[in-house]
XYZ file of C-alpha atoms in Angstrom:
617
model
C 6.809 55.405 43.456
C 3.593 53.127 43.190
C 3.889 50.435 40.408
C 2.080 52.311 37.097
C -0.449 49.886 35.606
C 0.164 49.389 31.694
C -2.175 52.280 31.098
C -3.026 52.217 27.026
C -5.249 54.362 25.334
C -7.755 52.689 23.749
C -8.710 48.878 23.843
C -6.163 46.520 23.022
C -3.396 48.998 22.381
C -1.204 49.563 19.923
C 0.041 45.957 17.634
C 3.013 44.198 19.337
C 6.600 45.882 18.359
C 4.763 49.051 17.789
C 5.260 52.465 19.912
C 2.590 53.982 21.716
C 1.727 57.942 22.221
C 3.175 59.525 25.286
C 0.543 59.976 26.753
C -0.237 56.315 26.527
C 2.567 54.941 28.874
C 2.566 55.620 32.525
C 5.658 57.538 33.346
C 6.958 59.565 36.387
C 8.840 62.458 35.101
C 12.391 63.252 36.762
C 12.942 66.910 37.154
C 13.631 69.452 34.383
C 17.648 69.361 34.084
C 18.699 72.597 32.417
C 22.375 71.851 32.477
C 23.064 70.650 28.828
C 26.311 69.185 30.190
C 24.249 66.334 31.672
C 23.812 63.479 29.858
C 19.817 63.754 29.687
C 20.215 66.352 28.026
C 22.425 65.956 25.139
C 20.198 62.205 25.181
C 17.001 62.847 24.973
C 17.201 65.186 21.537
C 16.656 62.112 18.887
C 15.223 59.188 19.687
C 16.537 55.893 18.268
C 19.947 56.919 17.280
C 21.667 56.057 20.965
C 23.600 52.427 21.945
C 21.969 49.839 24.095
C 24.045 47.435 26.536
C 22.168 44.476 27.060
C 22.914 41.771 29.949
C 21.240 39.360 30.240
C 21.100 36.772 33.675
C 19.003 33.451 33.903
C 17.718 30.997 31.812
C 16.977 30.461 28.139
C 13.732 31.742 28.544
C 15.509 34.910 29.568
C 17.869 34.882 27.039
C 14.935 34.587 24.382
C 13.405 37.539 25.646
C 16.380 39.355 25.316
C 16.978 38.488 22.243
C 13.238 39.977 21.490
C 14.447 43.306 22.990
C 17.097 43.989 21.387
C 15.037 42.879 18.029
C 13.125 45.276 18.443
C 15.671 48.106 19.415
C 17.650 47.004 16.534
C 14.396 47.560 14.403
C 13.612 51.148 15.533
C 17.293 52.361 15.164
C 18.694 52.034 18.410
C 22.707 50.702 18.012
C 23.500 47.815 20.386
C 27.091 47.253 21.825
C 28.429 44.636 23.887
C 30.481 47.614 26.005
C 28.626 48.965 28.999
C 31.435 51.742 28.555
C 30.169 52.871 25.209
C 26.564 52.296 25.652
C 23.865 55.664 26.155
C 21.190 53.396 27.986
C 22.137 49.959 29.842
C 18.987 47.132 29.597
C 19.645 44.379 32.407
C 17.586 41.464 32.218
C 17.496 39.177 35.441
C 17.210 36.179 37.327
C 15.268 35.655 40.246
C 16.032 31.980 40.725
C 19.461 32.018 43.183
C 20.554 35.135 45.487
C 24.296 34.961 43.123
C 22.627 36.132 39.976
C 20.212 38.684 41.886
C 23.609 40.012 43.899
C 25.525 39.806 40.277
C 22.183 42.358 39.094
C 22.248 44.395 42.433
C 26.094 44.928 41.813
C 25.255 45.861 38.132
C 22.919 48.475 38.964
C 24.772 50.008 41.127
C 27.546 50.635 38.671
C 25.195 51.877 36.220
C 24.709 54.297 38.761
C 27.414 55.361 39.693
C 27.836 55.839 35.843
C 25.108 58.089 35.669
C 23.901 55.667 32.448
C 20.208 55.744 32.110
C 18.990 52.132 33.070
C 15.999 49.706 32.349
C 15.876 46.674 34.633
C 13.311 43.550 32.665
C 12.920 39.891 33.953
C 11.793 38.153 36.767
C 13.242 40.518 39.346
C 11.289 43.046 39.197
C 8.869 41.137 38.294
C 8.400 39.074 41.450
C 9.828 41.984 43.975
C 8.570 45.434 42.766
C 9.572 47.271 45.959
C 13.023 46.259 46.100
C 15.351 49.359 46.955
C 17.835 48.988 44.354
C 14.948 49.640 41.967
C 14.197 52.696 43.571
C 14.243 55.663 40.459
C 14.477 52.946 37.790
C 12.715 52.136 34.652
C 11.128 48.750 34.528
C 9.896 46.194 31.707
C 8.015 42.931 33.368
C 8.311 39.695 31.859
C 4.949 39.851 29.564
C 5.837 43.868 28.098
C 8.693 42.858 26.539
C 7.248 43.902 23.341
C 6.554 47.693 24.562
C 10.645 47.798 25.414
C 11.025 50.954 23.206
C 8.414 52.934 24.565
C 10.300 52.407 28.180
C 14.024 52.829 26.384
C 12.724 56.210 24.949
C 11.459 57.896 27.788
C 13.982 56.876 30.098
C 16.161 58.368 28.061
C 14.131 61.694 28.136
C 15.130 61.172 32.148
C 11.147 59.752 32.709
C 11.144 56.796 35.029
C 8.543 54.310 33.534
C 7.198 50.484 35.042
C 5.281 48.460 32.792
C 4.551 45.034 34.628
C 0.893 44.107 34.348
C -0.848 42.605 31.285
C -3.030 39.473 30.913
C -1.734 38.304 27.027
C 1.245 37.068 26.125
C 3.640 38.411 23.636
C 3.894 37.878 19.922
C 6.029 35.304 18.685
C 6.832 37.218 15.364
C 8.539 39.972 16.885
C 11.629 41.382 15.723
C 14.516 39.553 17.120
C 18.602 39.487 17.086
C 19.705 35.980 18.459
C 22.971 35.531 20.601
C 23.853 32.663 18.026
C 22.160 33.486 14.611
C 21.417 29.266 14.066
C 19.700 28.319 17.500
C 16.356 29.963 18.154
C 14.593 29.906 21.640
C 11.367 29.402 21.169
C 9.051 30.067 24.393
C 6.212 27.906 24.350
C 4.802 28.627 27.447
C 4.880 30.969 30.316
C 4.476 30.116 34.167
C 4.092 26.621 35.528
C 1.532 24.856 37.229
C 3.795 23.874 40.246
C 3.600 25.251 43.893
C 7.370 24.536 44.612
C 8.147 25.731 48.221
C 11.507 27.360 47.471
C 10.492 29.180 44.043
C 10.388 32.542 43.642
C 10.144 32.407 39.517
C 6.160 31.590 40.120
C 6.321 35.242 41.734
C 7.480 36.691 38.367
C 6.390 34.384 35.621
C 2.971 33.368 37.423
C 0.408 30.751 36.517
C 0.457 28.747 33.365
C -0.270 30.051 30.086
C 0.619 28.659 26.462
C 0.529 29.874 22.931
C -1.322 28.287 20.820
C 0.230 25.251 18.745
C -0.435 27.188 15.217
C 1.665 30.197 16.540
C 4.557 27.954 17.563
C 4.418 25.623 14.304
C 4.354 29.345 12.003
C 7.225 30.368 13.689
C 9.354 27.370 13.399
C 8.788 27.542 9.795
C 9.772 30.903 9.741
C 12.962 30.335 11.795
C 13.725 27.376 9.235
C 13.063 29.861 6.484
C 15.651 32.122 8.183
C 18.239 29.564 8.181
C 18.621 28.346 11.997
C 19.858 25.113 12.579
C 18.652 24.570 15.925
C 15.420 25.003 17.692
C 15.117 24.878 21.403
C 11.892 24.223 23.481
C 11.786 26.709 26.474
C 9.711 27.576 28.927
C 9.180 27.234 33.097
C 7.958 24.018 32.748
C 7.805 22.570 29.037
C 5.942 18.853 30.333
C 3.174 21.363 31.545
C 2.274 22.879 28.165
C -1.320 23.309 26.685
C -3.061 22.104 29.878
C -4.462 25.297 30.269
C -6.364 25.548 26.776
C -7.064 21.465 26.130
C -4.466 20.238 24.529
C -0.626 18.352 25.623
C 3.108 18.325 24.934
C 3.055 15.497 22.310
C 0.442 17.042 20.297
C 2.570 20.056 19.693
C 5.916 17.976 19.141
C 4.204 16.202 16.616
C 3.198 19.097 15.039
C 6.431 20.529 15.145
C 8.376 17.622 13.902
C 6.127 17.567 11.342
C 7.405 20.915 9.828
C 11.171 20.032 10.364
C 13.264 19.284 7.257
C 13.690 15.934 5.591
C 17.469 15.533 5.647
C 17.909 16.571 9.757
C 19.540 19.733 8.874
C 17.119 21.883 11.666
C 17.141 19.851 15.025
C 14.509 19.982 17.571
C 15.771 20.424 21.281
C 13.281 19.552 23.956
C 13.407 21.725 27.258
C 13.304 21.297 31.188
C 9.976 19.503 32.307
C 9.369 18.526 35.503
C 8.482 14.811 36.028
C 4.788 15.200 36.651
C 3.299 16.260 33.775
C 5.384 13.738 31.248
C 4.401 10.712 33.484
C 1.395 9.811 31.445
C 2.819 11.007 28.072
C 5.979 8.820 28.579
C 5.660 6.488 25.150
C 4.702 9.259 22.710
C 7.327 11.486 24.385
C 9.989 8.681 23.807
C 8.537 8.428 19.990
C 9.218 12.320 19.742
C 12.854 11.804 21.064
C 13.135 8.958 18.888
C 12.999 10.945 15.848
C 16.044 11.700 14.050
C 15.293 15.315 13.415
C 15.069 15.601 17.738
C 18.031 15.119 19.994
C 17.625 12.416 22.040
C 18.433 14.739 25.485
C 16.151 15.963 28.553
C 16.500 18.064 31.033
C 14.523 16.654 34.160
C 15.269 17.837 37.430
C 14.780 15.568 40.340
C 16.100 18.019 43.257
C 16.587 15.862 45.973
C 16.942 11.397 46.278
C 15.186 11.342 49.607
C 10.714 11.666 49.716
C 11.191 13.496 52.964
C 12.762 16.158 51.101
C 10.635 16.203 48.009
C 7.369 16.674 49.865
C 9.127 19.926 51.787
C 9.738 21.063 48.535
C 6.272 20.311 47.139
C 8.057 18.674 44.160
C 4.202 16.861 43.540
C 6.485 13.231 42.381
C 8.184 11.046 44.602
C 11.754 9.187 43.951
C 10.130 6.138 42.435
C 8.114 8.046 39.991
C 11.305 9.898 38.580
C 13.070 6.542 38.397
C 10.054 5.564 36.460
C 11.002 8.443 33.930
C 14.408 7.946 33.525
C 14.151 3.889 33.048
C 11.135 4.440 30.614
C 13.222 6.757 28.268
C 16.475 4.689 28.733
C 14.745 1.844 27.890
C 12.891 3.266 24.420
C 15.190 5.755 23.232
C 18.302 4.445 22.048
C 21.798 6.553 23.195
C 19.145 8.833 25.662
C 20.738 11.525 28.042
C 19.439 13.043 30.560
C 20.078 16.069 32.572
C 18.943 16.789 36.231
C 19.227 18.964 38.879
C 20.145 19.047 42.880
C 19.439 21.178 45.682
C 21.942 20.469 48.546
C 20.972 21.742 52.093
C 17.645 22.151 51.472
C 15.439 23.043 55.266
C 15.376 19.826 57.119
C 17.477 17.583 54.610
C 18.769 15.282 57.454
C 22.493 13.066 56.430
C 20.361 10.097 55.745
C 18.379 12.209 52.851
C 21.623 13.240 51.372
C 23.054 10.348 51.625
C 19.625 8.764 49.844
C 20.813 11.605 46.990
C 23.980 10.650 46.548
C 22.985 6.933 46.400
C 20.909 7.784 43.497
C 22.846 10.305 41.937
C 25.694 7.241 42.043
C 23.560 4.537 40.664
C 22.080 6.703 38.018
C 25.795 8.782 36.882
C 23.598 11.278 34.770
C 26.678 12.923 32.345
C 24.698 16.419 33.450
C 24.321 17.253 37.057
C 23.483 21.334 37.955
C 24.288 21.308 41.660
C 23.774 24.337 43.837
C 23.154 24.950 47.457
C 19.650 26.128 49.489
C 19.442 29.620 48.850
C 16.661 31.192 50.661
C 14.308 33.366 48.180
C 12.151 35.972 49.860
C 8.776 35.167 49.981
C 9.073 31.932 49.590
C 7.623 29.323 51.948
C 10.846 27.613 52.126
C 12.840 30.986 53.782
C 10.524 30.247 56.728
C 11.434 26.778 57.232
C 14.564 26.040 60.093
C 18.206 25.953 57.682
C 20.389 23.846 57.306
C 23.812 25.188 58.920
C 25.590 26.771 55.689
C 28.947 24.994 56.625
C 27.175 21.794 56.027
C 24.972 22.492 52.967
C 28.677 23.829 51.821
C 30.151 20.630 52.518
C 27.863 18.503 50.800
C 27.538 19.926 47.618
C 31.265 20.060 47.472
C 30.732 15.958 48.750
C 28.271 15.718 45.767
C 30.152 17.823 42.993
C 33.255 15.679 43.946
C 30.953 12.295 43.028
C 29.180 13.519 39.925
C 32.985 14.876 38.384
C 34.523 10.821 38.369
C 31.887 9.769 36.479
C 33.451 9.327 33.244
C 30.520 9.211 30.955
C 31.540 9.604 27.437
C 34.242 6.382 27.958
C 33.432 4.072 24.629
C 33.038 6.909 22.459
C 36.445 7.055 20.982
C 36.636 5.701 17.156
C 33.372 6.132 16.712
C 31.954 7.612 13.959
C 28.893 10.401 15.077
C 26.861 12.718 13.027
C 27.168 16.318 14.515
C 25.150 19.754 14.201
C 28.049 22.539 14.360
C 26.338 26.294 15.465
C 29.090 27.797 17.782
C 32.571 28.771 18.023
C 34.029 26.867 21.431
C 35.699 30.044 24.055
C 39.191 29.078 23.473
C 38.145 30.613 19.611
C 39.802 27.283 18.168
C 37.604 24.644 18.320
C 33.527 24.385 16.582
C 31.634 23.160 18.872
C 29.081 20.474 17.524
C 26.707 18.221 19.317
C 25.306 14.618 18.693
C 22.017 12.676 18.719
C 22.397 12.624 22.056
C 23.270 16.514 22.764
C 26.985 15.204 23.448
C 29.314 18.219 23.079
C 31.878 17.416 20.477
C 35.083 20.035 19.955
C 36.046 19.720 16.282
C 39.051 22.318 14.389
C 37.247 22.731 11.250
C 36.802 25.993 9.486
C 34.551 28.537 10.598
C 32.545 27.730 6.953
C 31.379 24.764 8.742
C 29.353 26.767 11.585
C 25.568 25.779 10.541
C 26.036 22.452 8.987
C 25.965 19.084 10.003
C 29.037 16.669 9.686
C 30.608 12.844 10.186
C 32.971 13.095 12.649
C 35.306 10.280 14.160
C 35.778 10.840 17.990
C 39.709 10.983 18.735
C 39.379 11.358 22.272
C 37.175 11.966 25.478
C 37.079 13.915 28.093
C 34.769 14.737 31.566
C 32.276 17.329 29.804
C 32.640 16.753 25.937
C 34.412 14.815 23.824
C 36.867 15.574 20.873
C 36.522 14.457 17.056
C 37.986 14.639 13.724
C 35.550 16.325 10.900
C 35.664 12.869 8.540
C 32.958 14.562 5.513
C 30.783 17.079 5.841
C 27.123 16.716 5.234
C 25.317 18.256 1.959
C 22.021 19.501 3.305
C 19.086 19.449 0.921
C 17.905 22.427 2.227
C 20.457 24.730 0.556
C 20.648 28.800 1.461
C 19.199 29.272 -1.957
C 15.939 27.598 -0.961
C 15.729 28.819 2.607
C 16.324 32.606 0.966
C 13.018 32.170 -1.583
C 10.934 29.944 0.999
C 10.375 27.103 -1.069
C 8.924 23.924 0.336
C 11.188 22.074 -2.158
C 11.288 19.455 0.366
C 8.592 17.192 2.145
C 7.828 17.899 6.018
C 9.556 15.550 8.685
C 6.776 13.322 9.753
C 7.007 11.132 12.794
C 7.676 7.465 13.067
C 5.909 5.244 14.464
C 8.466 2.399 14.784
C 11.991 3.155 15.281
C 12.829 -0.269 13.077
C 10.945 0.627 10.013
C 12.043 3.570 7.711
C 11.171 7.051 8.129
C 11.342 9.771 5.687
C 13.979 11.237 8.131
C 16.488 8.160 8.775
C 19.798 9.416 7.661
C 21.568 6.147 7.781
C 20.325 4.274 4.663
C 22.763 2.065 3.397
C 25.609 1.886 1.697
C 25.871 5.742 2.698
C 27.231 6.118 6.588
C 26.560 9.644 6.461
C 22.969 9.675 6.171
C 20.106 10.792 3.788
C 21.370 12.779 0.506
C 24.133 13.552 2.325
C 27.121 12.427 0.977
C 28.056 15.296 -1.081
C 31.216 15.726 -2.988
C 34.734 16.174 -1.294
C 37.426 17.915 -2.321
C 40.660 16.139 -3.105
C 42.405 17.776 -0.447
C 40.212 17.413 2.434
C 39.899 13.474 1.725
C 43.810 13.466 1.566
C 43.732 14.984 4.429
C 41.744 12.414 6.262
C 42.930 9.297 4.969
C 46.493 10.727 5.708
C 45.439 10.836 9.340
C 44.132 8.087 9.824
C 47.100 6.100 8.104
C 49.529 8.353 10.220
C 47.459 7.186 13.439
C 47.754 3.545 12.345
C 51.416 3.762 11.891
C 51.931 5.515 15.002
C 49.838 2.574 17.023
C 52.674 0.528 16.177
C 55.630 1.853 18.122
C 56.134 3.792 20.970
C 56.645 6.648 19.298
C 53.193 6.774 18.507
C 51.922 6.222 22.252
C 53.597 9.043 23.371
C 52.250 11.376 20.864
C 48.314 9.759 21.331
C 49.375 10.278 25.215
C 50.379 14.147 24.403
C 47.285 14.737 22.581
C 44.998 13.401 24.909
C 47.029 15.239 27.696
C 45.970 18.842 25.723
C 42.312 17.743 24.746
C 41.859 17.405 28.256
C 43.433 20.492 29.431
C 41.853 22.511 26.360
C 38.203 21.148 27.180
C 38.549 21.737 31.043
C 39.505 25.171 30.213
C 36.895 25.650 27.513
C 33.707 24.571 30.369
C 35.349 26.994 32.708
C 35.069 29.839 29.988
C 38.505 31.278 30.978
C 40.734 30.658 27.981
C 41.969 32.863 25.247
C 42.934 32.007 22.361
C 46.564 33.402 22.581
C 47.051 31.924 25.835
C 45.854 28.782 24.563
C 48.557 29.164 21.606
C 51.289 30.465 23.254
C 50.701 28.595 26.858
C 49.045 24.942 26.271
C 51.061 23.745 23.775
C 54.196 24.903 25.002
C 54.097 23.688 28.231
C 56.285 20.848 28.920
C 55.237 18.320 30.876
C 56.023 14.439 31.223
C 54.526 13.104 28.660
C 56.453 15.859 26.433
C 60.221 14.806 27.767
C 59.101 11.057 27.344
C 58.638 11.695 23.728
C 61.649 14.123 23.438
C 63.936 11.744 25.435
C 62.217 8.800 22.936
C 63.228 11.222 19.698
C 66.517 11.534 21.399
C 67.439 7.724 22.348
C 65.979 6.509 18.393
C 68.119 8.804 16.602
C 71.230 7.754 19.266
C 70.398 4.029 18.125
C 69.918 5.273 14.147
C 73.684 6.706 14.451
C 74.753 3.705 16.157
C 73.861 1.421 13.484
C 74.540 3.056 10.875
C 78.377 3.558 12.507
C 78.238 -0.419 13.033
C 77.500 -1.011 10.013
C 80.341 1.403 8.624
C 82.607 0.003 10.686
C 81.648 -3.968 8.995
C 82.040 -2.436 5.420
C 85.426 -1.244 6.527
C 86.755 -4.415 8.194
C 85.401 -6.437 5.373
C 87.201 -4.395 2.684
């Protein structure tokens, strides 16, 4: 079937979120099935009343567009599940940027099938490679219709085959929308990129650079606010490259953004991926942003390769000197910075003295985030021309690379400090919050489940490769209560930015004598101070003998084992309960054979001394 054009009636079409006539969206219709046995029949009767499975592969960009889908299904009736078994219709959205996660969709689709489950593919996909045969008799949403998703979900569920994929505006930002995690909203602020990068196929689907405007974004982080999330992510392709194409730049709309953020840092701003080129010359008032208290002081900046050679095959537009200059700038004016980055290994012509260049810098550098992944050849791309790498040695030196990057020990220090923490998920192993600090540090707390949207003091008991643990000391009374969130009250005045990070700002959250920070030492009940002075006299006590050594030593030995098993995703909760803690290993028959030898010594004594008292009488 030849792509359908978005053929609407009319100019301008119907308002975002809103269906359009039939006769409106182009459709192939499958043939009449008079068998009422079959599912199209029984689901094409009453629209809106079926259940949508939703999968979603890729990147948070993805993830906020499927969060706008399933808004919008949600809106118009439709149930959604998190079952592929008990869903009527099955909505994948996917990932062009490795061959895993398009093999992961191909393997999906084909299931769905086999099913005989009526099936809408959105995303960059089919986006980027329209004539692919696995989307042979298959509806299809491209990356800037999301907002006409029930229009396609209807009529493929009449058995029409529809493809919506061209369109020359973006979205709305106020459309209905159901977020994975109800207190972090993605907010897209741009679509496309300005980069030529040799081995990208997501220019294919997402295309050239276009941003909203900065009053759209700053009206619907108020709105968010108003709606009670607690964390607002930047996203887009490339997030250094916004507003270039209608006049204006990233710290203009950061400004404005901050701006609008509550007072007491109960809504944090999180900055997404930019590429180095388009933040070199907004360095200082990008450091000011991250500065900011109501900002986490994190960035995502890939640098894909150590060696020139290799970044001028890729077209990466920056050399290795001009990323150091980005890293050293940021380290240098924003206190307790990370930084994330990314590495291609095996890339077309990456000779051992490039790699080793990478691993050099990756060494000197020991960024606590490092997303390493192998060449993958994307069709269409100028890079699957270009003579490969053998795969056993691309293989073997991101497993040389991985191995580097995993004995860094980056959080070392951390322990007994206290940290200020936004908590907005519950950690896999269905146990632990998981919180992050200033400086987007993942922190596993045990708290109550209460606590999942608030902000808190923590004291950091111990630390492990990926995160660290801590102990919930007080948590933090937000101005911002739900009562004035519900009614929309500006009760509060806006975040504005500071200029100097030594004078005060309306935002600083560590004025004195208060270690908790701004308004925010709010009562405590009895219990839960008991609770934590308790501890921390216990842990002072146990310090002393070796008793206590053995039990820090067993405690550090399950942190590390529960946080290892929480970044791998694989843990349950039972099997955490029944399995982690009762496994015995050496550190557990130290401290049983310690228990055992003091209460051998107690008995002795006390027989000694029975034994005097007798021979004295």
């Amino acid at each position: 079937m030849e792509d359908i054009e978005d053929l609407v009636v009319g100019a301008g079409g119907a308002p975002p979120g809103f269906r359009l006539p039939l006769s409106s969206v182009g459709l192939k219709p499958k043939k009449k099935n008079n068998n009422p046995t079959k599912p199209n029949a029984k689901l094409s009767q009453i629209p809106g009343i079926q259940t949508i499975y939703i999968k979603t592969f890729g990147c948070s960009h993805n993830q906020s567009d499927s969060e706008y889908m399933a808004g919008q299904l949600s809106a118009f009736g439709y149930s959604l599940s998190d079952s592929p078994e008990e869903a009527d219709l099955w909505l994948i959205n996917t990932c062009t940027v490795k061959s895993p996660s398009q093999s992961a969709m191909d393997t999906l689709i084909a299931k769905c099938k086999n099913a005989k489950k009526p099936l809408v593919v959105a995303g960059c996909v089919p986006q980027g490679s329209r004539d692919l045969k696995e989307l042979e008799g298959v509806s299809i949403v491209g990356v800037q219709q999301i907002d006409r998703v029930v229009e396609v979900v209807e009529e493929t569920l009449k058995g029409h085959e529809v493809r919506l994929l061209n369109r020359k505006t973006l979205p709305a930002l106020d459309l209905p929308k159901v977020r994975k995690n109800k207190f972090v909203e993605i907010l897209p602020i741009n679509v496309g990129c300005l980069g030529a990068c040799t081995y990208c196929k997501t220019k294919h689907a997402r295309g050239h650079l276009g941003s909203y405007m900065i009053d759209s974004l700053v009206g619907r982080v108020n709105t968010v606010i108003a709606d009670g999330v607690k964390e607002i992510w930047l996203s887009s392709e490339d997030t250094g490259a916004y507003g270039r194409d209608i006049g204006v730049n990233l710290p203009t709309l950061l400004n404005a953004i901050v701006a609008e953020l509550p007072p007491d840092a109960s809504t944090m701003l999180r900055i997404g991926m930019t590429n180095p080129p388009f933040i070199l010359e907004h360095l200082k008032e990008i450091a000011e942003v991250l500065r900011h208290p109501c900002v986490y002081s994190f960035l995502h900046v890939p640098v894909q390769s150590g060696s020139d050679a290799v970044l001028n095959a890729m077209n990466r537009e920056y050399t290795v000197s001009e990323f150091r200059t980005v890293v050293d700038t940021l380290i240098e004016l924003v206190p307790g910075m990370q930084i994330a980055t990314d590495i291609i290994c095996g890339f077309p012509g990456e000779t051992d003295e490039d790699f080793a260049q990478t691993v050099s810098f990756v060494k000197e550098y020991k960024f606590p985030q490092v997303h390493i992944s192998q060449f993958y050849p994307r069709p269409g791309t100028p890079a699957a021309r270009m003579k490969k790498v053998p795969s056993n040695v691309v293989k073997k030196r991101s497993r040389e690379l991985t191995s580097v990057f995993e004995a860094f020990t980056p959080y070392n220090g951390m322990e007994g400090r206290l940290e200020r923490i936004w908590i907005t998920e519950i950690a896999t192993d269905g146990i632990h919050l998981v919180g992050h600090t200033k400086g987007y540090v993942q922190v596993l707390v045990i708290a109550p489940e209460s606590m999942l949207g608030t902000s808190a003091i923590v004291k950091i008991t111990s630390v492990g490769r990926w995160s660290v643990f801590g102990e919930v000391i007080e948590a933090i009374n937000h101005i911002n209560d739900e009562s004035s969130l519900r009614n929309n009250k500006p009760s509060q005045a806006k975040c504005s930015p500071c200029s100097n990070p030594a004078e005060s700002c309306a935002c600083t959250r560590e004025p004195e004598p208060c270690p908790c920070g701004q308004e925010s030492c709010g009562p405590t009940t009895h219990e839960e101070s008991s609770v934590s002075r308790n501890s921390m006299f216990a842990e002072d006590l146990n310090s002393r003998n070796l008793i206590g050594w053995l039990l820090r030593k067993r405690k550090n030995h399950v942190h590390k084992k529960v946080e290892c098993e929480i970044a791998s995703g694989s843990m349950k909760k039972q099997e955490w309960a029944q399995g982690s803690m009762g496994v015995w290993g050496v550190v557990d028959k130290a401290l049983l054979v310690g228990i055992f030898v003091s209460f051998l010594t107690i008995m002795a004594l006390l027989i000694h001394l029975a034994v005097r008292t007798l021979a004295s009488n």
